Each structure stands twice: as structure tokens, then as C-alpha cells.
Coordinates of C-alpha atoms in Angstrom, one line a residue:
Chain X
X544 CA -36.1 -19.4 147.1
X545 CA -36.9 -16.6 144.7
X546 CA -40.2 -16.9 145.3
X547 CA -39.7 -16.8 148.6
X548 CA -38.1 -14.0 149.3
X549 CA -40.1 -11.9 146.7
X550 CA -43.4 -13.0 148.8
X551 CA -41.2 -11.4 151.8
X552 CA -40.6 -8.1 150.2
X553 CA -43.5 -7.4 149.3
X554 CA -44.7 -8.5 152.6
X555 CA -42.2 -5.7 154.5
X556 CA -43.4 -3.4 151.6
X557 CA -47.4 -3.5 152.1
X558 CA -46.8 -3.9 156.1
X559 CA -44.8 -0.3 155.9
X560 CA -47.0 1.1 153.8
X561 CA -50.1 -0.1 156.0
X562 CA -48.7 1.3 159.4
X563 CA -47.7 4.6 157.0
X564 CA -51.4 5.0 156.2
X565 CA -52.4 4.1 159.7
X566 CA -50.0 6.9 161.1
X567 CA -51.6 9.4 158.4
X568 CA -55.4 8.4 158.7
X569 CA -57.9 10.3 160.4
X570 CA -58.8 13.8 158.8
X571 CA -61.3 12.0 155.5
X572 CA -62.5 9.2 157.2
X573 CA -63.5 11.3 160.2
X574 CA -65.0 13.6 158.7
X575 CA -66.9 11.6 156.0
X576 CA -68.3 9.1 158.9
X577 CA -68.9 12.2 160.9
X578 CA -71.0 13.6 158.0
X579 CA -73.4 10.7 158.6
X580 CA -74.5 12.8 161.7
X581 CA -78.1 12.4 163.5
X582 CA -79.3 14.7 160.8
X583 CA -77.8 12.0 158.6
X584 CA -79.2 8.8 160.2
X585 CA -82.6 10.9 160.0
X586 CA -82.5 11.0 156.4
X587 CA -81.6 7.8 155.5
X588 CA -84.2 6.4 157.6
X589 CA -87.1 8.1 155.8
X590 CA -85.5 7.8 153.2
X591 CA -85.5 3.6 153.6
X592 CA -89.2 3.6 154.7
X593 CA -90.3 5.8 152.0
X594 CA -88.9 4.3 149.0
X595 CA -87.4 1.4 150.3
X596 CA -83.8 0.2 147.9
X597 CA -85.2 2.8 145.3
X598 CA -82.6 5.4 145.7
X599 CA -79.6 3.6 147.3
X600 CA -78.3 4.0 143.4
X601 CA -78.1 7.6 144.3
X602 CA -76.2 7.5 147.4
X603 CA -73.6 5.4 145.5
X604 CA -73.1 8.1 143.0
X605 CA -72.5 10.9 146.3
X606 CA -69.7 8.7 147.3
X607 CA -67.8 9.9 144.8
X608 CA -68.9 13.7 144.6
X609 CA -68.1 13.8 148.4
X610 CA -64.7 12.6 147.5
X611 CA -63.9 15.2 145.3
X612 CA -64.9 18.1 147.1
X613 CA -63.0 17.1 150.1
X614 CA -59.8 15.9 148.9
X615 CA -60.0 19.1 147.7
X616 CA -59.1 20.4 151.3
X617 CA -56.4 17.8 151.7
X618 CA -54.2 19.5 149.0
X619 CA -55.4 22.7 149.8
X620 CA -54.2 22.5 153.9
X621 CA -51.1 20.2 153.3
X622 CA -49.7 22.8 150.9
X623 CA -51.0 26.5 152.4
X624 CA -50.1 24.9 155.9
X625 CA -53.9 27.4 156.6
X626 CA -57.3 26.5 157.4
X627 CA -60.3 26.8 155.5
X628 CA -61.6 30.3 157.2
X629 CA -57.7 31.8 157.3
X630 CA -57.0 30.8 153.6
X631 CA -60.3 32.9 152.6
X632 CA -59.0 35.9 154.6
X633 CA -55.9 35.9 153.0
X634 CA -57.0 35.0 149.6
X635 CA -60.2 36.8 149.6
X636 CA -60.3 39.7 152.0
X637 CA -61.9 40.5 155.2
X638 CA -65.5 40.9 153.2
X639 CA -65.4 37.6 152.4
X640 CA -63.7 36.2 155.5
X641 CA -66.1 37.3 158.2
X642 CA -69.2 36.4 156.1
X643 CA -67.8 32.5 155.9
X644 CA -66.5 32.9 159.6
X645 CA -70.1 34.2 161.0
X646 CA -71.9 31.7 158.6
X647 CA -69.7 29.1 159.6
X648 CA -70.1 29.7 163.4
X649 CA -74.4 30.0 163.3
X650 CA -74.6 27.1 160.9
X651 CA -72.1 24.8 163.4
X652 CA -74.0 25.9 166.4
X653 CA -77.6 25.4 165.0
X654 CA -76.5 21.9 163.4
X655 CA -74.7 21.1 167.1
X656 CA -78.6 21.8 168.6
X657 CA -79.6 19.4 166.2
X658 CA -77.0 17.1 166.8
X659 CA -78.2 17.1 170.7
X660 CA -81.7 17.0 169.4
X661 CA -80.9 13.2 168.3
X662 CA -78.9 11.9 171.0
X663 CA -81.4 13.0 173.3
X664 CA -83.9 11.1 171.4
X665 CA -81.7 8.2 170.9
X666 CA -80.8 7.9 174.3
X667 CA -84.8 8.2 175.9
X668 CA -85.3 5.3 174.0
X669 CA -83.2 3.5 177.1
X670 CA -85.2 5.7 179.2
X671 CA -82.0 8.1 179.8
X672 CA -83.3 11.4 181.0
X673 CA -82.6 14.5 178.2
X674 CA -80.5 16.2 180.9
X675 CA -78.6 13.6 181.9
X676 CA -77.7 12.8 178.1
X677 CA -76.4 16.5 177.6
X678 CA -74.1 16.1 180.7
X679 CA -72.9 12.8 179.8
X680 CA -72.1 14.0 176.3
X681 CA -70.4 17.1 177.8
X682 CA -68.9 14.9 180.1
X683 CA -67.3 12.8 177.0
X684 CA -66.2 15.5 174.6
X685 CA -64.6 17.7 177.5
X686 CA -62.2 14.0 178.0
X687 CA -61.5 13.6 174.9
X688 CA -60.2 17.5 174.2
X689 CA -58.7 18.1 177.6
X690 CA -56.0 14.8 177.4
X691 CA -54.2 17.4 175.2
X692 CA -52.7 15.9 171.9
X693 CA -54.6 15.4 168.5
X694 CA -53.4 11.8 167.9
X695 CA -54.8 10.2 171.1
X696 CA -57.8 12.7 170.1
X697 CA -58.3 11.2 166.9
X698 CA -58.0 7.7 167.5
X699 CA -61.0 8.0 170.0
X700 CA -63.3 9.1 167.4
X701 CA -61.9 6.8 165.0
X702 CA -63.0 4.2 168.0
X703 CA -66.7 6.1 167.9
X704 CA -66.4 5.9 163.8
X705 CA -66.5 2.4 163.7
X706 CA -69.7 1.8 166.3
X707 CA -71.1 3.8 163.5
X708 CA -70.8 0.2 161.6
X709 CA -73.4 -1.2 163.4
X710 CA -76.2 -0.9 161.0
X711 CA -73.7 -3.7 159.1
X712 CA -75.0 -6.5 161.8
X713 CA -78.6 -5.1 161.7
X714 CA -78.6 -5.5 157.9
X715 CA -77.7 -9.0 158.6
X716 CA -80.4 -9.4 161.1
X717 CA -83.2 -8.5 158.4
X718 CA -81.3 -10.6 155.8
X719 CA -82.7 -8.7 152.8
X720 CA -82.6 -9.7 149.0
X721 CA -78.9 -9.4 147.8
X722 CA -79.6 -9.8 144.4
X723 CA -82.3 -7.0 145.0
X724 CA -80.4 -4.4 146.8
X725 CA -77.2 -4.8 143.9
X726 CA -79.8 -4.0 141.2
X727 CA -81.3 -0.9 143.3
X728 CA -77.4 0.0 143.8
X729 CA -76.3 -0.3 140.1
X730 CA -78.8 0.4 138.0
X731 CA -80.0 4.7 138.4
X732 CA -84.0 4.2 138.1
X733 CA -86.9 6.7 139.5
X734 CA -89.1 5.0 142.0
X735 CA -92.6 4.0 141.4
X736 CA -94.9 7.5 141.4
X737 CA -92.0 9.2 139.5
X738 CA -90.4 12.6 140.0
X739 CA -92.6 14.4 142.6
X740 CA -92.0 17.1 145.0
X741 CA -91.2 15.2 147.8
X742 CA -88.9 12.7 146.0
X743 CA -87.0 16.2 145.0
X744 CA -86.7 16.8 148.5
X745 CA -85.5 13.4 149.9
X746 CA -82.7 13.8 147.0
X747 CA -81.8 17.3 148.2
X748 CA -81.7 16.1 151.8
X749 CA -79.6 13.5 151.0
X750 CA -76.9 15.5 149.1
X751 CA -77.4 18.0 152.1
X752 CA -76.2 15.2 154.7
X753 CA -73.3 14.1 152.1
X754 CA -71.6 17.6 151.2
X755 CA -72.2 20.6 154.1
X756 CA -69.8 23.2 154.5
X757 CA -68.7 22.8 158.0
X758 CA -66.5 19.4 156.6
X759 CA -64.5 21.3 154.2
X760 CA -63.6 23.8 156.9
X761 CA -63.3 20.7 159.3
X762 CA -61.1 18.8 157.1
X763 CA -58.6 21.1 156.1
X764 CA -58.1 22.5 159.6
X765 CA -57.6 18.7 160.7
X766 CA -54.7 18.4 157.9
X767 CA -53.1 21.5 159.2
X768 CA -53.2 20.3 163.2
X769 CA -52.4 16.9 162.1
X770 CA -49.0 18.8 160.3
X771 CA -49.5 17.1 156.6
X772 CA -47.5 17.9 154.2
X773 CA -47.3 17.7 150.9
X774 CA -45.3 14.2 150.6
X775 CA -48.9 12.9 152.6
X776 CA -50.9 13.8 150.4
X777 CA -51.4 10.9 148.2
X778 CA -52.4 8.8 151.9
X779 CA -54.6 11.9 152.7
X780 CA -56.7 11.0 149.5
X781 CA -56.5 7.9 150.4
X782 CA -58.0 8.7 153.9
X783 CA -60.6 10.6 152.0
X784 CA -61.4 7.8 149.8
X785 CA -61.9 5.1 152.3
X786 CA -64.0 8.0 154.1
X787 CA -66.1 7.7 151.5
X788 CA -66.9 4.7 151.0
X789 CA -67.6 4.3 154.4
X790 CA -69.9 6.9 154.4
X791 CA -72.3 5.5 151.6
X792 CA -71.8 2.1 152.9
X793 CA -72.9 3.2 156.5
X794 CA -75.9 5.3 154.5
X795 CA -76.7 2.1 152.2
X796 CA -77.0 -0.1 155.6
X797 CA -79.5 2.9 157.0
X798 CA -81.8 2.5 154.1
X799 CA -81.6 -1.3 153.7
X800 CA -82.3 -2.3 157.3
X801 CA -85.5 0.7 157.7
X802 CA -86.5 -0.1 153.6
X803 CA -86.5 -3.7 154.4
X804 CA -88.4 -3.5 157.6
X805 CA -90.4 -0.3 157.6
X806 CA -91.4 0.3 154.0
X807 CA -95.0 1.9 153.7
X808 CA -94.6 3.4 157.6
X809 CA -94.8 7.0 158.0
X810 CA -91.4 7.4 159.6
X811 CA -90.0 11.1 160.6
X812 CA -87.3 10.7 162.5
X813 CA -84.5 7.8 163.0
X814 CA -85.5 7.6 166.8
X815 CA -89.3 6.6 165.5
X816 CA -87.9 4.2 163.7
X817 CA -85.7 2.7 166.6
X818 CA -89.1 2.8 168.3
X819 CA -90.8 0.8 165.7
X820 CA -87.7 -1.3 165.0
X821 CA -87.9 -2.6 168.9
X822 CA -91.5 -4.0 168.3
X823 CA -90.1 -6.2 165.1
X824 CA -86.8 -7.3 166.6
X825 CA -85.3 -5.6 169.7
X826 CA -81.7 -5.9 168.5
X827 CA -82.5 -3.8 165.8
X828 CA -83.9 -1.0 167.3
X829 CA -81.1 -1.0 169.7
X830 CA -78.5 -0.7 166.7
X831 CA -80.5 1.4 165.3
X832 CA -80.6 3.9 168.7
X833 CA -77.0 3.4 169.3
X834 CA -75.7 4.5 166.0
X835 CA -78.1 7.4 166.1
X836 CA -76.5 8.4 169.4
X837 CA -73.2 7.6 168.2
X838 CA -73.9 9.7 165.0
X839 CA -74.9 12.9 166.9
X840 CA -72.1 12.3 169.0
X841 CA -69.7 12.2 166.1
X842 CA -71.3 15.2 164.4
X843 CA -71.0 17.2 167.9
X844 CA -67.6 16.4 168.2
X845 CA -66.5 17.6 164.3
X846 CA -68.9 20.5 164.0
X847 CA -67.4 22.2 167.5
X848 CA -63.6 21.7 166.5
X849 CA -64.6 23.2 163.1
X850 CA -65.8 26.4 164.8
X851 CA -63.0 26.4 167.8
X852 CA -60.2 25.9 164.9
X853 CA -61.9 28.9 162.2
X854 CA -62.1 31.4 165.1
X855 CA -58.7 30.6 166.5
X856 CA -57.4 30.7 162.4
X857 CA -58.3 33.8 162.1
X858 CA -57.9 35.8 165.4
X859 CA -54.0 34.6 166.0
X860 CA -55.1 32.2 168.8
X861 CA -53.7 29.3 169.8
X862 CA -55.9 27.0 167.9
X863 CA -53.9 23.0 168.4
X864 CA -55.2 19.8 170.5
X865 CA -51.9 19.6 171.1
X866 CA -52.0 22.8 173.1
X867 CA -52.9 22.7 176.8
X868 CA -56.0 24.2 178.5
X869 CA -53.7 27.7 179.7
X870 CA -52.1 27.5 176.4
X871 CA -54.8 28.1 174.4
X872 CA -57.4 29.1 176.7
X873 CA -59.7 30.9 173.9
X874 CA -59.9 28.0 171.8
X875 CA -61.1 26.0 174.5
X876 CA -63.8 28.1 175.7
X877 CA -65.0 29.0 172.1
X878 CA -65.3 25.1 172.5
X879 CA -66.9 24.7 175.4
X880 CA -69.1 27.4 174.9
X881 CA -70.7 26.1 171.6
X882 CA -70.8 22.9 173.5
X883 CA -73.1 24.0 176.6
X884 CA -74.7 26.5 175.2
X885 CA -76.4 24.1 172.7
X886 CA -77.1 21.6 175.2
X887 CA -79.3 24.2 177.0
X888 CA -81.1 25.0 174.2
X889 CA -82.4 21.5 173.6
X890 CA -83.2 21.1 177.6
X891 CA -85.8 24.5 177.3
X892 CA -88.8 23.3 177.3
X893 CA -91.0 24.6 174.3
X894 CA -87.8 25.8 172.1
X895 CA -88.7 26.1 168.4
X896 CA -86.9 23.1 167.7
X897 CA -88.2 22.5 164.3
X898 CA -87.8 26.1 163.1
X899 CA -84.1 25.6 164.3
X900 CA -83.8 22.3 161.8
X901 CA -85.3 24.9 159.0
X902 CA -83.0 27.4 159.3
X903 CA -79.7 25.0 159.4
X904 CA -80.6 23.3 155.8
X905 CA -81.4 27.5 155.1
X906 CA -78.2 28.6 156.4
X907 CA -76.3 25.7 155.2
X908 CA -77.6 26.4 152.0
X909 CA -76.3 30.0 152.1
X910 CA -72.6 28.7 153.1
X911 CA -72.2 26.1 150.5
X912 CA -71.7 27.6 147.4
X913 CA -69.5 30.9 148.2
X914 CA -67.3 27.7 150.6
X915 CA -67.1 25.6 147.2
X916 CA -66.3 28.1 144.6
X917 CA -63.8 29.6 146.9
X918 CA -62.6 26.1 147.0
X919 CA -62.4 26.1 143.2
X920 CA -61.0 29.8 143.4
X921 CA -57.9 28.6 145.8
X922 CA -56.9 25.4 144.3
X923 CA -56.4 27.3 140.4
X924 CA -54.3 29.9 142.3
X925 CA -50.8 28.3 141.1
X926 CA -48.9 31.1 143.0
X927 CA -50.2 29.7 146.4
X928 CA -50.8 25.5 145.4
X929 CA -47.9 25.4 142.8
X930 CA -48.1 22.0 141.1
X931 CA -50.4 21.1 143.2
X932 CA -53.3 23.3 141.3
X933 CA -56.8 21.7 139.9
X934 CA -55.7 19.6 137.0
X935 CA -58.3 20.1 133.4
X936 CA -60.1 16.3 135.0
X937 CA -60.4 17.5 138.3
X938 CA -61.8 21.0 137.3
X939 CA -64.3 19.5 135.1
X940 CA -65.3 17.4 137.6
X941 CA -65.7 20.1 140.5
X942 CA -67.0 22.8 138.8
X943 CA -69.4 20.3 137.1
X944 CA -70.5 19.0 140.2
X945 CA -70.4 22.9 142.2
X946 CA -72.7 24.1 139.3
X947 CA -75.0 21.1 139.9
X948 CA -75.5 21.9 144.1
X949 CA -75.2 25.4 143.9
X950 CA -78.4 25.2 141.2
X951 CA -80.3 22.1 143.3
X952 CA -79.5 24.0 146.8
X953 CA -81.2 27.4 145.7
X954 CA -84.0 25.7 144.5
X955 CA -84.1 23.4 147.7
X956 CA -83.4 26.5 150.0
X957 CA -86.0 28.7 148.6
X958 CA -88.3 25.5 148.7
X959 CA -87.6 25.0 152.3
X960 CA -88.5 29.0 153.1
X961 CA -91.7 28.6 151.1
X962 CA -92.7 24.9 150.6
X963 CA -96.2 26.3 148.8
X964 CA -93.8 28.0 145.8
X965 CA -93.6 25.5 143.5
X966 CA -97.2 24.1 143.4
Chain G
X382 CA -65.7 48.4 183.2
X383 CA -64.2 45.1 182.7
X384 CA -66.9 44.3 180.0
X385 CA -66.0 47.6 178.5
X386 CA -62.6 46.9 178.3
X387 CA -63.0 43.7 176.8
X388 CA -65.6 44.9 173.8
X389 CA -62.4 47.4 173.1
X390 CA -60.2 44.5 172.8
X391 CA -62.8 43.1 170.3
X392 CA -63.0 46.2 168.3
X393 CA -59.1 46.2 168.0
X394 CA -58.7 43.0 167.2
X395 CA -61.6 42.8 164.2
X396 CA -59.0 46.3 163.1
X397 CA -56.2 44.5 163.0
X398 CA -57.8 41.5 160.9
X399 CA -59.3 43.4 158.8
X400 CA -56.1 45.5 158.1
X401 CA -53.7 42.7 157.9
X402 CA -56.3 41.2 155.2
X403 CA -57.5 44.1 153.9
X404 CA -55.2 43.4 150.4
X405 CA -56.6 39.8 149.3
X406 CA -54.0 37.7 148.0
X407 CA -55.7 35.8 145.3
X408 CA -54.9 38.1 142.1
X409 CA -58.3 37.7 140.0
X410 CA -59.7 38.2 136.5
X411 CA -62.4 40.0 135.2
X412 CA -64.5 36.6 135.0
X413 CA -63.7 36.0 138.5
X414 CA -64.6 39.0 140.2
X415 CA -67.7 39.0 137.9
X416 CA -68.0 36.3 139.6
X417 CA -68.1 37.2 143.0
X418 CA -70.3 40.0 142.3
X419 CA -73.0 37.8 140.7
X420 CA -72.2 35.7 144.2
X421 CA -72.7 38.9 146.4
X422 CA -75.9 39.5 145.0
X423 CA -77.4 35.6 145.2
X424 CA -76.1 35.6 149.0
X425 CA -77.9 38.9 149.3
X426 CA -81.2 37.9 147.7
X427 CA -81.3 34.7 149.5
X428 CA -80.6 36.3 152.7
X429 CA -83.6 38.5 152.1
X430 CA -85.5 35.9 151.4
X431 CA -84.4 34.3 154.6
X432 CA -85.9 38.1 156.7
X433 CA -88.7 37.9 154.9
X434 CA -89.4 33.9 156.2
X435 CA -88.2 35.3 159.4
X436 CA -91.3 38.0 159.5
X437 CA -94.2 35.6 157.8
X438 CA -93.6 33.0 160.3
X439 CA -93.8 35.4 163.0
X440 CA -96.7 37.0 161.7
X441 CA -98.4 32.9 161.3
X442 CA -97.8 32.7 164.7

């Protein structure tokens, strides 16, 4: 009878704890499976063809790294009650503050041109017109803003999150080597041919898609609309660390179904390799070109709130989804404007598309390490976090692992401006 | 004259931020604002470098 009603308790116990988290999830696991944007799927793809299981090792390790950085905004916006752009304002000064803002707001735009660059390509696969792809996409994201409250908002792109697991069934379709692809996951090797130039760039790429600066503003302005507070926190690192895992698991997929299939193909984009997925097994390149839509859509969706909520931060505007269209009528339009805007850009014919992908890793690059050591700066400021500061492990761990990108970033930025630099 | 109007509500409001922010809040060390310099001048050089990729690609093409 003991037994019994011991097995009951802790029943009620885990089943109010699981609709807790379920109430409090959204922020990390939207914006890690968001980070696996078309850019993203891109990546991964080459990455698969090019060295097939060789460096899924490494995207295990970013899990973790992209944990840490962004569980650094859950603290951060449960306790300040700011967003990213505001805190550096007030923390920083307007020096500061309108460099991150204006870096923030070309970087978002130029990755959202990208983002459009990959659905468009995802969805001419299907033979869907590029124009008509911009408007349905328009379409779609003006819906989901306009119905005016951020939990309805959020569980909509948590619906879009989990297409993004269909790489999981085309993994399954390929039925690779398990035994092969744990011992590529566990065991940190280089891949036949060694350390070359172009290996230092696939690595570089691939932290690039795991850690950009637009999630930490993302992320922490999510916590503050989404009204966290501190008692959340522990779920909202929770959140972040089921993000995570999600996010390498969706990369790992990426890499085993293109490694396993297109090894040894010269593959440059994840809608090529949709293309050349079709001619092995039609289900697969359909998987593959719906996630790759999917992914720009998710991306599209983050990187414009991150803008709308940074600008409204910082000029006192209504900046809420739970605010209506008259209520916070600049928000919206900063929205909306980011939105179409980009979409044109992608429908000009001729438009120096790939010098537009150049200058967002450049940009990016620019914006990551004055976002992450302000990051570092704010959470040792125990006036403003309290007891909530950077403990001795976490600052080891996130200046250890700022140090690491700002060094590999500068090196991969000023590589990207001049590829011929380094020999 | 409306356009006008608004680019003066601009100007205002970019005032008023920058003089409701123009004490920062975060009290900092000597390390940490020799920090920020050194970060000043990295963002600098890189954004040069960015002009001057800016001008060899237009003169390439």
C-alpha cells in the first residue's frame, strides 16, 4: 500500500513538474533550434559530404558551449527584467549601445536575406515560384505576430521547431553504421588529409551557425516578454539545455544523412543536396527541402523579433506580442519592414547575393565578441545580478570559451575578407 | 515638411537616449576599461579592414 501510494506521489510530483516546464519552455529551445537556420542546414550539409561522420565529434562538444553562452541570457533577463540591447545602454553607455543596436540591426537584416535566400531555394525544388515563396512566408509570419499574445506565438514555432526533426526519419531511411557514427561522435579525431585551410573553415562555419549574436539578444528579450523571473530560472536552463541538445542532434542528423549518401560530391548548398538527394531516394530529398525551408523560416521568424524587440528596448516603444497592432504600432512596422524589405532583395534579379553571405559571417564576426564579453561584463556586476552573478566554474568556463571564438573568429573574419592571406 | 518633422523627432529621441544613458551603470576597473579600449580598437581595425574589402572588391569588379 506503501508502495503504492509512493508510486502515486511521485506520479502527481513529475506530472506538475512536467506541465511547469511545459508552461515555462520556449525562449532556449527556440532559439537553439532556430539557430540551425538555412545558413545552418547549409553547413552541415557540406559539412556531411565533405568529411562524411569525421567532425560530428565536434558538433557534440558545441552543444555544450552553446549552452553556456545562452543560459547566460536566461539569468541575465529573468533578473534585470531588460533586454540584451537596453541592459548594454544602461550598463555600458550610449557608445556602446548604438554600436550593438546598428550591428545588431544590419547583421539581422543581412542574415534574414539569407534566410529568404534558402527557402526560396528550398521551395523551387517543388517548383514554387521565388515570389510566391516570399509572399507566402510574409503571409505566415504576419499570422503568427498579428493574433497578438506571445504564448499562442510561441507554441506555433515550437510546432515549426519540431518539423525541423525530420532529418531523424531520413537518417533512418539511409540506415547508416551505428557503431560507426558513435565512434565519429565520441572519440575527437582530425579527418583523413589533416588540418588544412578548408577544414579550419568548415570548423569556423560550424561554430558560426552554433553561437551568433542575434540569439543572445533573441533570447534574453524572449525571457523578459515571456515575464520570467527569477524562481524560473532553473526551468529556463533547462529550456536552454534541451535547446541544445536538440540543436546538435538536429545538426548530427544533417551530416549523417548528406555524409552517408553524398560523401566525395561537391556539395555547396543544402538545396544541391536536396537536389541530388531526390535522384537516390525521393523521400530524402523532400526531408531534406522541407527542413531547409522550415529552417529559414524559423531563422526569419527569430532574427526579425530580435531586431523589432532591441529597437523598441531602447527607444521606449511598446515592444510585447502581447501588445496589439495600434498599441505598438512601431514595433510592428520595424517588423514588417525588415520582413519585406529583405524579401525584395532576394526577388532583384542580379543582387550580389553571395557578397551579401560574405559580409554577414564579417559582420557577425564584428558583433560577437563586444555581445559576449559584455555578457561576461553584466553577469559579474553583483549590484545589478545579486546572487545570481557568474560563479568561479561558470567564469572559467565562459571566459575560456569567449577567449577561444573571439581568437578563431578574427582569424576566420579576416580570412573571409582576404581568403589569399594565409597561403 | 512632414519628413522634416519626423527626422526632428529622430534627432530628439537619439538626445534623449543618449542623455538618459549617458552615465553607464556598470562601475568598472582599471582591467575592465582597459579592456574595452583594447576592444575599441580591434572593432576599429576590423572595421577598416572590412572598407578596405569594400574598395578591393569594387575595384575587381
Amino acid at each position: 500500500m506503501n508502495f503504492l501510494a509512493d508510486a502515486f506521489y511521485r506520479y502527481r510530483r513529475f506530472w506538475k513538474a512536467l506541465r511547469m516546464y511545459l508552461i515555462l519552455a520556449g525562449p532556449g529551445i527556440i532559439v537553439m533550434v532556430s539557430d540551425n537556420d538555412a545558413g545552418g542546414i547549409t553547413t552541415y550539409a557540406v559539412t556531411g559530404a565533405k568529411y562524411r561522420f569525421d567532425l560530428l565529434w565536434f558538433l557534440v562538444l558545441l552543444g555544450p558551449i552553446a549552452y553556456f553562452v545562452q543560459e547566460m541570457t536566461v539569468r541575465l533577463g529573468a533578473v534585470t527584467k531588460r533586454g540584451h540591447a537596453e541592459a548594454i545602454f544602461h550598463a555600458f553607455g550610449p557608445f556602446w549601445g548604438w554600436f550593438s543596436l546598428l550591428d545588431l540591426i544590419l547583421t539581422d537584416w543581412l542574415t534574414l536575406i539569407t534566410e529568404f535566400i534558402g527557402m526560396t531555394a528550398a521551395l523551387s525544388i517543388f517548383h514554387i515560384p521565388p515570389v510566391l515563396t516570399v509572399i507566402l512566408v510574409c503571409l505566415i509570419m504576419a499570422f503568427m505576430i498579428l493574433q497578438g499574445r506571445y504564448w499562442t506565438w510561441e507554441k506555433i514555432v515550437m510546432g515549426f521547431c519540431a518539423i525541423n526533426l525530420i532529418y531523424i526519419p531520413a537518417a533512418f531511411i539511409v540506415n547508416p553504421s551505428v557503431s560507426d557514427i558513435l565512434h565519429h561522435s565520441l572519440i575527437p579525431h582530425l579527418p583523413p588529409g589533416g588540418f588544412t585551410n578548408e577544414l579550419f573553415f568548415m570548423l569556423m562555419a560550424n561554430i558560426g551557425t552554433t553561437i551568433a549574436p542575434w540569439m543572445i539578444f533573441f533570447q534574453q528579450s524572449a525571457v523578459v516578454d515571456k515575464n520570467m523571473k527569477e524562481k524560473d530560472m532553473a526551468w529556463g536552463r533547462l529550456d536552454t539545455a534541451i535547446g541544445s541538445f536538440f540543436t546538435v542532434m538536429v545538426a548530427a542528423f544533417v551530416i549523417i544523412v548528406t555524409g552517408s549518401v553524398l560523401f566525395g560530391s561537391n556539395i555547396e548548398s543544402a538545396a544541391q543536396a536536396a537536389i541530388k538527394l531526390m535522384d537516390v531516394n525521393k523521400y530524402l530529398g523532400t526531408f531534406l527541402a522541407i527542413g531547409l525551408f522550415d529552417a529559414g523560416l524559423l531563422g526569419a521568424i527569430c532574427i526579425s523579433l530580435a531586431s523589432s524587440w532591441a529597437f523598441g528596448e531602447v527607444f521606449g516603444w511598446a515592444h510585447s506580442l502581447n501588445a496589439r497592432v495600434r498599441e505598438a504600432p512601431w514595433f510592428y512596422g520595424f517588423y514588417f519592414l525588415a520582413l519585406i524589405t529583405a524579401g525584395i532583395v532576394v526577388l532583384i534579379p542580379g543582387a550580389p547575393l553571395v557578397l551579401i553571405t560574405l559580409f554577414v559571417q564579417v559582420i557577425a564576426v564584428t558583433l560577437l565578441p563586444a555581445a559576449l564579453v559584455f555578457l561576461i561584463l553584466l553577469l559579474n556586476n553583483e549590484q545589478t545580478m545579486g546572487k545570481y552573478t557568474n560563479t568561479l566554474f561558470q567564469n572559467i568556463a565562459n571566459i575560456s570559451i569567449v577567449a577561444g571564438i573571439i581568437i578563431l573568429s578574427t582569424v576566420y573574419g579576416i580570412s573571409a575578407m582576404f581568403p589569399n592571406l594565409f597561403g | 515638411m512632414k519628413i522634416r518633422h519626423m527626422f526632428n523627432d529622430l534627432v530628439s529621441t537619439i538626445r534623449q537616449i543618449n542623455q538618459k544613458y549617458a552615465h553607464p551603470a556598470l562601475k568598472t576597473g582599471k582591467g575592465v576599461q582597459i579592456s574595452l579600449l583594447i576592444l575599441r580598437v580591434y572593432l576599429i581595425v576590423l572595421v577598416g579592414l572590412l572598407f578596405v574589402k569594400f574598395f578591393l572588391s569594387l575595384k575587381s569588379s
